[in-house]
């Protein structure tokens, strides 16, 4: 059998850890495949690019997760429901789409026990998949976003939503930064006065940003809260994607043992 080729499509894509993560696992598990990165500028060319490069599968990152959804011939039920795809595999010329960000995130926060109420700071693409899976699992989700437009669709689906201006604080077991605030700057995801209301009564604070301690997590630590960054989410979505790529040939733990080395290299 010819070597299988996988890639990550994104724009930008040069920063992505996915090639290292997947190549470590392919190598460690002696699976004959290679994973590269591809700067995809136009999402509408996703399908033809996939075909031209003779790929077996891809991960898709910002800003093409909705284009990936549209490019697939078949969608798994959860991807169908949320309209966002980050993993595609090819089988007999057809593209099958999945979302592994959401189950990856769910697994990442499973270490926090006795959690029922969750406050999402932000309502962008990442919140779109993760809010749905958490709600399906029985968590009560409230979304607090800087501006109103992105909240409309959540409101229609029955989520409790607020902007900074109309926020009525309550008690939340988990407070999660789902924004890009703090990624390339030192900003907080919400006004500090709001964070000072919700963090003290929380059980833990989580950030989806990885690779740095954000101002949000720094603030949470001043209240002695357990914190967690986005590294496990990234690792777990990668492991679940790898399971799709290799048709569940390996156990989660065996993939993890190799893939997690990407975080110490
Ligand atoms: P989007 O661009 O879709 O959404 C951005 C969200 O952040 C919006 O709700 C926006 O509010 C809000 N926001 C941006 N800047 C600020 C700010 N300065 N203050 C307050 N709110 C702000 O982004 P994504 O959902 O795709 O990504 C969000 C984060 O998730 C990124 O940091 C990304 O790196 C991270 N991520 C991590 C992953 C992992 O595996 N760990 C996987 C995927 C993403 P508004 O609507 O008002 O503009």
mmCIF file of C-alpha atoms and ligand atoms in Angstrom:
data_model
loop_
_atom_site.group_PDB
_atom_site.id
_atom_site.type_symbol
_atom_site.label_atom_id
_atom_site.label_comp_id
_atom_site.label_asym_id
_atom_site.label_seq_id
_atom_site.Cartn_x
_atom_site.Cartn_y
_atom_site.Cartn_z
ATOM 1 C CA UNK A 1 0.000 0.000 0.000
ATOM 2 C CA UNK A 2 1.303 3.496 -0.870
ATOM 3 C CA UNK A 3 2.196 5.859 1.948
ATOM 4 C CA UNK A 4 -0.892 7.786 3.046
ATOM 5 C CA UNK A 5 -0.684 11.584 3.050
ATOM 6 C CA UNK A 6 -2.501 13.835 5.538
ATOM 7 C CA UNK A 7 -2.426 17.606 6.043
ATOM 8 C CA UNK A 8 -3.749 20.543 7.967
ATOM 9 C CA UNK A 9 -5.487 23.268 5.942
ATOM 10 C CA UNK A 10 -5.605 26.741 7.434
ATOM 11 C CA UNK A 11 -4.703 30.386 6.989
ATOM 12 C CA UNK A 12 -2.413 31.004 8.777
ATOM 13 C CA UNK A 13 -1.103 27.506 9.259
ATOM 14 C CA UNK A 14 2.625 27.885 9.882
ATOM 15 C CA UNK A 15 2.174 27.928 13.689
ATOM 16 C CA UNK A 16 0.204 24.663 13.822
ATOM 17 C CA UNK A 17 1.411 21.856 16.071
ATOM 18 C CA UNK A 18 -0.700 19.275 14.213
ATOM 19 C CA UNK A 19 2.034 18.065 11.795
ATOM 20 C CA UNK A 20 4.372 17.345 14.696
ATOM 21 C CA UNK A 21 1.637 15.679 16.755
ATOM 22 C CA UNK A 22 0.449 13.385 13.965
ATOM 23 C CA UNK A 23 3.900 12.549 12.590
ATOM 24 C CA UNK A 24 5.086 11.545 16.083
ATOM 25 C CA UNK A 25 2.111 9.195 16.368
ATOM 26 C CA UNK A 26 2.508 7.781 12.837
ATOM 27 C CA UNK A 27 6.175 7.138 13.501
ATOM 28 C CA UNK A 28 5.684 5.743 17.002
ATOM 29 C CA UNK A 29 2.920 3.401 15.902
ATOM 30 C CA UNK A 30 4.741 2.413 12.665
ATOM 31 C CA UNK A 31 1.811 3.584 10.541
ATOM 32 C CA UNK A 32 3.022 4.302 7.009
ATOM 33 C CA UNK A 33 1.836 7.894 6.595
ATOM 34 C CA UNK A 34 3.061 11.456 6.552
ATOM 35 C CA UNK A 35 1.328 14.699 7.687
ATOM 36 C CA UNK A 36 2.085 18.134 6.291
ATOM 37 C CA UNK A 37 0.691 21.676 6.448
ATOM 38 C CA UNK A 38 -0.982 23.533 3.594
ATOM 39 C CA UNK A 39 -1.787 27.234 3.437
ATOM 40 C CA UNK A 40 -5.309 27.237 2.017
ATOM 41 C CA UNK A 41 -6.211 30.772 1.030
ATOM 42 C CA UNK A 42 -9.628 30.170 -0.458
ATOM 43 C CA UNK A 43 -11.982 27.816 1.389
ATOM 44 C CA UNK A 44 -14.054 27.205 -1.737
ATOM 45 C CA UNK A 45 -11.068 25.358 -3.258
ATOM 46 C CA UNK A 46 -10.850 22.917 -0.341
ATOM 47 C CA UNK A 47 -12.292 19.917 -2.156
ATOM 48 C CA UNK A 48 -10.225 20.290 -5.308
ATOM 49 C CA UNK A 49 -7.063 20.962 -3.291
ATOM 50 C CA UNK A 50 -7.709 17.820 -1.242
ATOM 51 C CA UNK A 51 -8.071 15.834 -4.447
ATOM 52 C CA UNK A 52 -5.102 17.420 -6.271
ATOM 53 C CA UNK A 53 -2.785 16.666 -3.357
ATOM 54 C CA UNK A 54 -4.050 13.058 -3.257
ATOM 55 C CA UNK A 55 -4.704 13.298 0.458
ATOM 56 C CA UNK A 56 -6.201 10.594 2.645
ATOM 57 C CA UNK A 57 -7.375 13.013 5.300
ATOM 58 C CA UNK A 58 -7.090 16.551 6.642
ATOM 59 C CA UNK A 59 -7.596 18.632 9.706
ATOM 60 C CA UNK A 60 -9.025 22.054 9.031
ATOM 61 C CA UNK A 61 -8.393 25.135 11.100
ATOM 62 C CA UNK A 62 -9.311 28.836 11.044
ATOM 63 C CA UNK A 63 -10.968 30.178 8.913
ATOM 64 C CA UNK A 64 -12.113 27.168 6.889
ATOM 65 C CA UNK A 65 -14.148 24.985 9.277
ATOM 66 C CA UNK A 66 -17.433 26.008 7.687
ATOM 67 C CA UNK A 67 -16.013 25.564 4.179
ATOM 68 C CA UNK A 68 -14.949 22.083 5.298
ATOM 69 C CA UNK A 69 -18.511 21.370 6.351
ATOM 70 C CA UNK A 70 -19.735 22.387 2.880
ATOM 71 C CA UNK A 71 -17.059 20.332 1.087
ATOM 72 C CA UNK A 72 -18.062 16.966 2.581
ATOM 73 C CA UNK A 73 -20.179 14.323 0.870
ATOM 74 C CA UNK A 74 -21.144 12.757 4.197
ATOM 75 C CA UNK A 75 -21.256 14.214 7.709
ATOM 76 C CA UNK A 76 -21.381 12.500 11.032
ATOM 77 C CA UNK A 77 -24.517 13.457 13.006
ATOM 78 C CA UNK A 78 -22.778 15.839 15.429
ATOM 79 C CA UNK A 79 -20.917 17.702 12.636
ATOM 80 C CA UNK A 80 -24.213 17.911 10.758
ATOM 81 C CA UNK A 81 -25.899 19.436 13.793
ATOM 82 C CA UNK A 82 -23.300 22.123 14.475
ATOM 83 C CA UNK A 83 -22.269 22.977 10.905
ATOM 84 C CA UNK A 84 -18.535 22.920 11.652
ATOM 85 C CA UNK A 85 -16.017 20.327 10.428
ATOM 86 C CA UNK A 86 -12.367 20.119 11.453
ATOM 87 C CA UNK A 87 -11.527 16.581 10.286
ATOM 88 C CA UNK A 88 -12.117 15.028 6.863
ATOM 89 C CA UNK A 89 -11.236 11.570 5.609
ATOM 90 C CA UNK A 90 -11.489 10.205 2.101
ATOM 91 C CA UNK A 91 -13.056 6.800 1.457
ATOM 92 C CA UNK A 92 -13.592 5.523 -2.065
ATOM 93 C CA UNK A 93 -13.518 9.024 -3.514
ATOM 94 C CA UNK A 94 -16.016 10.509 -1.027
ATOM 95 C CA UNK A 95 -15.247 12.983 1.758
ATOM 96 C CA UNK A 96 -16.498 12.224 5.277
ATOM 97 C CA UNK A 97 -16.595 15.084 7.791
ATOM 98 C CA UNK A 98 -16.293 15.093 11.574
ATOM 99 C CA UNK A 99 -15.808 17.539 14.412
ATOM 100 C CA UNK A 100 -13.187 16.503 16.939
ATOM 101 C CA UNK A 101 -12.726 19.897 18.671
ATOM 102 C CA UNK A 102 -15.896 19.438 20.691
ATOM 103 C CA UNK A 103 -15.302 15.897 22.033
ATOM 104 C CA UNK A 104 -11.662 16.880 22.622
ATOM 105 C CA UNK A 105 -12.779 19.820 24.721
ATOM 106 C CA UNK A 106 -15.342 17.716 26.583
ATOM 107 C CA UNK A 107 -12.671 15.226 27.525
ATOM 108 C CA UNK A 108 -10.270 18.005 28.533
ATOM 109 C CA UNK A 109 -12.689 19.416 31.109
ATOM 110 C CA UNK A 110 -13.822 16.026 32.401
ATOM 111 C CA UNK A 111 -11.195 16.239 35.160
ATOM 112 C CA UNK A 112 -13.355 18.878 36.870
ATOM 113 C CA UNK A 113 -15.933 16.996 38.888
ATOM 114 C CA UNK A 114 -19.367 18.065 40.080
ATOM 115 C CA UNK A 115 -19.668 20.740 37.441
ATOM 116 C CA UNK A 116 -23.123 21.751 36.264
ATOM 117 C CA UNK A 117 -23.119 25.439 35.365
ATOM 118 C CA UNK A 118 -20.629 26.855 32.873
ATOM 119 C CA UNK A 119 -19.987 30.428 31.766
ATOM 120 C CA UNK A 120 -18.543 30.806 28.261
ATOM 121 C CA UNK A 121 -16.677 34.064 27.697
ATOM 122 C CA UNK A 122 -17.017 34.423 23.908
ATOM 123 C CA UNK A 123 -19.369 33.128 21.245
ATOM 124 C CA UNK A 124 -17.172 32.511 18.180
ATOM 125 C CA UNK A 125 -16.415 29.389 16.184
ATOM 126 C CA UNK A 126 -14.930 27.386 19.040
ATOM 127 C CA UNK A 127 -17.892 28.148 21.283
ATOM 128 C CA UNK A 128 -20.199 26.982 18.504
ATOM 129 C CA UNK A 129 -19.157 23.331 18.705
ATOM 130 C CA UNK A 130 -18.197 23.124 22.377
ATOM 131 C CA UNK A 131 -21.385 24.741 23.735
ATOM 132 C CA UNK A 132 -23.525 22.173 21.899
ATOM 133 C CA UNK A 133 -21.641 19.129 23.088
ATOM 134 C CA UNK A 134 -21.573 20.373 26.678
ATOM 135 C CA UNK A 135 -25.297 21.014 26.593
ATOM 136 C CA UNK A 136 -25.904 17.547 25.114
ATOM 137 C CA UNK A 137 -23.950 16.192 28.094
ATOM 138 C CA UNK A 138 -26.193 17.983 30.578
ATOM 139 C CA UNK A 139 -24.160 21.098 31.413
ATOM 140 C CA UNK A 140 -26.039 24.407 31.717
ATOM 141 C CA UNK A 141 -24.315 26.913 29.450
ATOM 142 C CA UNK A 142 -24.458 30.708 29.660
ATOM 143 C CA UNK A 143 -22.667 32.772 27.010
ATOM 144 C CA UNK A 144 -21.244 36.225 27.672
ATOM 145 C CA UNK A 145 -19.909 38.020 24.595
ATOM 146 C CA UNK A 146 -18.402 41.425 23.910
ATOM 147 C CA UNK A 147 -20.924 42.233 21.185
ATOM 148 C CA UNK A 148 -24.465 41.119 20.396
ATOM 149 C CA UNK A 149 -24.532 39.780 16.795
ATOM 150 C CA UNK A 150 -22.860 36.413 17.436
ATOM 151 C CA UNK A 151 -25.248 35.718 20.314
ATOM 152 C CA UNK A 152 -28.357 35.714 18.121
ATOM 153 C CA UNK A 153 -28.158 32.100 17.017
ATOM 154 C CA UNK A 154 -27.458 30.877 20.558
ATOM 155 C CA UNK A 155 -30.452 32.791 21.850
ATOM 156 C CA UNK A 156 -32.637 31.140 19.211
ATOM 157 C CA UNK A 157 -31.452 27.746 20.433
ATOM 158 C CA UNK A 158 -32.405 28.557 24.002
ATOM 159 C CA UNK A 159 -28.997 29.361 25.488
ATOM 160 C CA UNK A 160 -28.872 32.098 28.108
ATOM 161 C CA UNK A 161 -26.859 34.929 26.545
ATOM 162 C CA UNK A 162 -25.531 38.304 27.650
ATOM 163 C CA UNK A 163 -23.329 41.101 26.446
ATOM 164 C CA UNK A 164 -21.126 42.977 28.902
ATOM 165 C CA UNK A 165 -23.792 45.698 29.103
ATOM 166 C CA UNK A 166 -26.742 43.555 30.184
ATOM 167 C CA UNK A 167 -24.921 40.823 32.142
ATOM 168 C CA UNK A 168 -26.674 39.608 35.280
ATOM 169 C CA UNK A 169 -24.080 37.557 37.171
ATOM 170 C CA UNK A 170 -24.884 34.215 38.724
ATOM 171 C CA UNK A 171 -22.763 31.404 40.159
ATOM 172 C CA UNK A 172 -20.875 29.296 37.612
ATOM 173 C CA UNK A 173 -18.911 26.144 38.416
ATOM 174 C CA UNK A 174 -16.591 26.680 35.448
ATOM 175 C CA UNK A 175 -15.621 29.941 33.751
ATOM 176 C CA UNK A 176 -14.090 29.386 30.328
ATOM 177 C CA UNK A 177 -12.294 31.820 28.042
ATOM 178 C CA UNK A 178 -13.465 30.940 24.521
ATOM 179 C CA UNK A 179 -12.225 34.220 23.011
ATOM 180 C CA UNK A 180 -8.923 35.090 21.391
ATOM 181 C CA UNK A 181 -8.340 37.781 24.040
ATOM 182 C CA UNK A 182 -4.886 37.165 25.464
ATOM 183 C CA UNK A 183 -3.690 35.174 22.464
ATOM 184 C CA UNK A 184 -1.542 37.884 20.927
ATOM 185 C CA UNK A 185 -2.107 40.647 23.439
ATOM 186 C CA UNK A 186 -2.506 41.048 27.190
ATOM 187 C CA UNK A 187 -6.230 41.726 27.235
ATOM 188 C CA UNK A 188 -8.856 40.072 29.405
ATOM 189 C CA UNK A 189 -11.852 38.428 27.710
ATOM 190 C CA UNK A 190 -14.331 40.568 29.684
ATOM 191 C CA UNK A 191 -14.158 43.692 31.877
ATOM 192 C CA UNK A 192 -12.253 42.930 35.062
ATOM 193 C CA UNK A 193 -15.198 44.000 37.213
ATOM 194 C CA UNK A 194 -17.264 41.172 35.684
ATOM 195 C CA UNK A 195 -14.472 38.634 36.094
ATOM 196 C CA UNK A 196 -14.051 39.688 39.713
ATOM 197 C CA UNK A 197 -17.717 38.782 40.237
ATOM 198 C CA UNK A 198 -17.710 35.363 38.569
ATOM 199 C CA UNK A 199 -14.261 33.902 39.256
ATOM 200 C CA UNK A 200 -14.369 33.833 43.100
ATOM 201 C CA UNK A 201 -17.482 31.618 43.217
ATOM 202 C CA UNK A 202 -16.269 29.248 40.458
ATOM 203 C CA UNK A 203 -14.669 25.841 41.038
ATOM 204 C CA UNK A 204 -12.117 26.287 38.230
ATOM 205 C CA UNK A 205 -11.184 28.442 35.241
ATOM 206 C CA UNK A 206 -10.272 27.156 31.787
ATOM 207 C CA UNK A 207 -8.753 28.826 28.733
ATOM 208 C CA UNK A 208 -8.827 27.428 25.205
ATOM 209 C CA UNK A 209 -5.643 29.341 24.387
ATOM 210 C CA UNK A 210 -2.540 27.214 24.807
ATOM 211 C CA UNK A 211 1.184 27.769 24.980
ATOM 212 C CA UNK A 212 1.049 30.794 27.273
ATOM 213 C CA UNK A 213 -0.449 31.848 30.550
ATOM 214 C CA UNK A 214 -3.150 34.327 29.559
ATOM 215 C CA UNK A 215 -4.149 37.349 31.648
ATOM 216 C CA UNK A 216 -7.419 35.494 32.334
ATOM 217 C CA UNK A 217 -5.644 32.496 33.870
ATOM 218 C CA UNK A 218 -3.286 34.798 35.751
ATOM 219 C CA UNK A 219 -6.288 36.546 37.247
ATOM 220 C CA UNK A 220 -7.900 33.203 38.160
ATOM 221 C CA UNK A 221 -4.724 32.205 39.979
ATOM 222 C CA UNK A 222 -4.873 35.310 42.133
ATOM 223 C CA UNK A 223 -8.105 33.791 43.481
ATOM 224 C CA UNK A 224 -6.355 30.412 44.022
ATOM 225 C CA UNK A 225 -8.566 28.716 41.444
ATOM 226 C CA UNK A 226 -7.501 25.533 39.657
ATOM 227 C CA UNK A 227 -6.731 26.474 36.036
ATOM 228 C CA UNK A 228 -6.256 24.668 32.765
ATOM 229 C CA UNK A 229 -5.106 25.952 29.384
ATOM 230 C CA UNK A 230 -6.026 24.684 25.900
ATOM 231 C CA UNK A 231 -3.200 22.142 25.485
ATOM 232 C CA UNK A 232 -5.283 19.087 26.389
ATOM 233 C CA UNK A 233 -8.082 20.232 24.092
ATOM 234 C CA UNK A 234 -5.575 20.449 21.244
ATOM 235 C CA UNK A 235 -4.068 17.070 22.122
ATOM 236 C CA UNK A 236 -7.407 15.297 22.492
ATOM 237 C CA UNK A 237 -8.937 16.686 19.281
ATOM 238 C CA UNK A 238 -5.775 15.445 17.549
ATOM 239 C CA UNK A 239 -6.039 11.972 19.052
ATOM 240 C CA UNK A 240 -9.692 11.671 18.037
ATOM 241 C CA UNK A 241 -8.815 12.854 14.499
ATOM 242 C CA UNK A 242 -6.001 10.282 14.408
ATOM 243 C CA UNK A 243 -8.516 7.591 15.325
ATOM 244 C CA UNK A 244 -10.553 8.589 12.254
ATOM 245 C CA UNK A 245 -7.435 8.750 10.051
ATOM 246 C CA UNK A 246 -6.390 5.227 11.041
ATOM 247 C CA UNK A 247 -9.929 3.801 11.266
ATOM 248 C CA UNK A 248 -9.722 3.208 15.035
ATOM 249 C CA UNK A 249 -6.803 0.865 14.672
ATOM 250 C CA UNK A 250 -5.105 2.098 17.864
ATOM 251 C CA UNK A 251 -6.247 2.841 21.405
ATOM 252 C CA UNK A 252 -6.625 6.404 22.648
ATOM 253 C CA UNK A 253 -3.861 5.862 25.220
ATOM 254 C CA UNK A 254 -1.381 4.413 22.717
ATOM 255 C CA UNK A 255 -1.889 7.378 20.362
ATOM 256 C CA UNK A 256 -1.600 9.768 23.309
ATOM 257 C CA UNK A 257 1.707 8.290 24.449
ATOM 258 C CA UNK A 258 3.348 9.418 21.182
ATOM 259 C CA UNK A 259 1.313 12.498 20.311
ATOM 260 C CA UNK A 260 1.828 14.194 23.662
ATOM 261 C CA UNK A 261 5.576 14.347 23.004
ATOM 262 C CA UNK A 262 4.769 17.274 20.674
ATOM 263 C CA UNK A 263 4.120 19.355 23.785
ATOM 264 C CA UNK A 264 7.552 18.849 25.284
ATOM 265 C CA UNK A 265 9.627 19.187 22.115
HETATM 266 P P1 LIG B 1 -13.537 33.502 16.551
HETATM 267 O O1 LIG B 1 -12.811 34.546 15.767
HETATM 268 O O2 LIG B 1 -14.549 32.650 15.880
HETATM 269 O O3 LIG B 1 -14.302 34.220 17.806
HETATM 270 C C1 LIG B 1 -13.613 35.106 18.607
HETATM 271 C C2 LIG B 1 -14.436 35.405 19.878
HETATM 272 O O4 LIG B 1 -13.590 36.128 20.756
HETATM 273 C C3 LIG B 1 -15.662 36.255 19.640
HETATM 274 O O5 LIG B 1 -16.651 35.873 20.563
HETATM 275 C C4 LIG B 1 -15.151 37.676 19.920
HETATM 276 O O6 LIG B 1 -16.157 38.577 20.335
HETATM 277 C C5 LIG B 1 -14.212 37.389 21.071
HETATM 278 N N1 LIG B 1 -13.120 38.334 21.247
HETATM 279 C C6 LIG B 1 -12.041 38.510 20.434
HETATM 280 N N2 LIG B 1 -11.208 39.421 20.957
HETATM 281 C C7 LIG B 1 -11.756 39.834 22.134
HETATM 282 C C8 LIG B 1 -11.382 40.770 23.136
HETATM 283 N N3 LIG B 1 -10.245 41.473 23.043
HETATM 284 N N4 LIG B 1 -12.190 40.920 24.207
HETATM 285 C C9 LIG B 1 -13.333 40.216 24.319
HETATM 286 N N5 LIG B 1 -13.762 39.325 23.398
HETATM 287 C C10 LIG B 1 -12.983 39.129 22.316
HETATM 288 O O7 LIG B 1 -12.406 32.629 17.271
HETATM 289 P P2 LIG B 1 -12.406 31.078 17.572
HETATM 290 O O8 LIG B 1 -13.628 30.711 18.300
HETATM 291 O O9 LIG B 1 -12.062 30.346 16.336
HETATM 292 O O10 LIG B 1 -11.132 30.971 18.537
HETATM 293 C C11 LIG B 1 -11.199 31.415 19.864
HETATM 294 C C12 LIG B 1 -9.960 30.969 20.597
HETATM 295 O O11 LIG B 1 -9.940 29.536 20.675
HETATM 296 C C13 LIG B 1 -8.655 31.376 19.924
HETATM 297 O O12 LIG B 1 -7.824 31.950 20.894
HETATM 298 C C14 LIG B 1 -8.066 30.050 19.437
HETATM 299 O O13 LIG B 1 -6.667 30.080 19.491
HETATM 300 C C15 LIG B 1 -8.630 29.072 20.458
HETATM 301 N N6 LIG B 1 -8.704 27.690 19.986
HETATM 302 C C16 LIG B 1 -8.074 26.691 20.691
HETATM 303 C C17 LIG B 1 -8.137 25.385 20.278
HETATM 304 C C18 LIG B 1 -7.425 24.318 21.051
HETATM 305 O O14 LIG B 1 -7.344 23.179 20.552
HETATM 306 N N7 LIG B 1 -6.940 24.589 22.240
HETATM 307 C C19 LIG B 1 -8.908 24.977 19.087
HETATM 308 C C20 LIG B 1 -9.562 26.085 18.421
HETATM 309 C C21 LIG B 1 -9.447 27.392 18.858
HETATM 310 P P3 LIG B 1 -16.993 39.459 19.265
HETATM 311 O O15 LIG B 1 -18.127 38.601 18.791
HETATM 312 O O16 LIG B 1 -17.457 40.626 20.054
HETATM 313 O O17 LIG B 1 -16.062 39.835 18.159
#
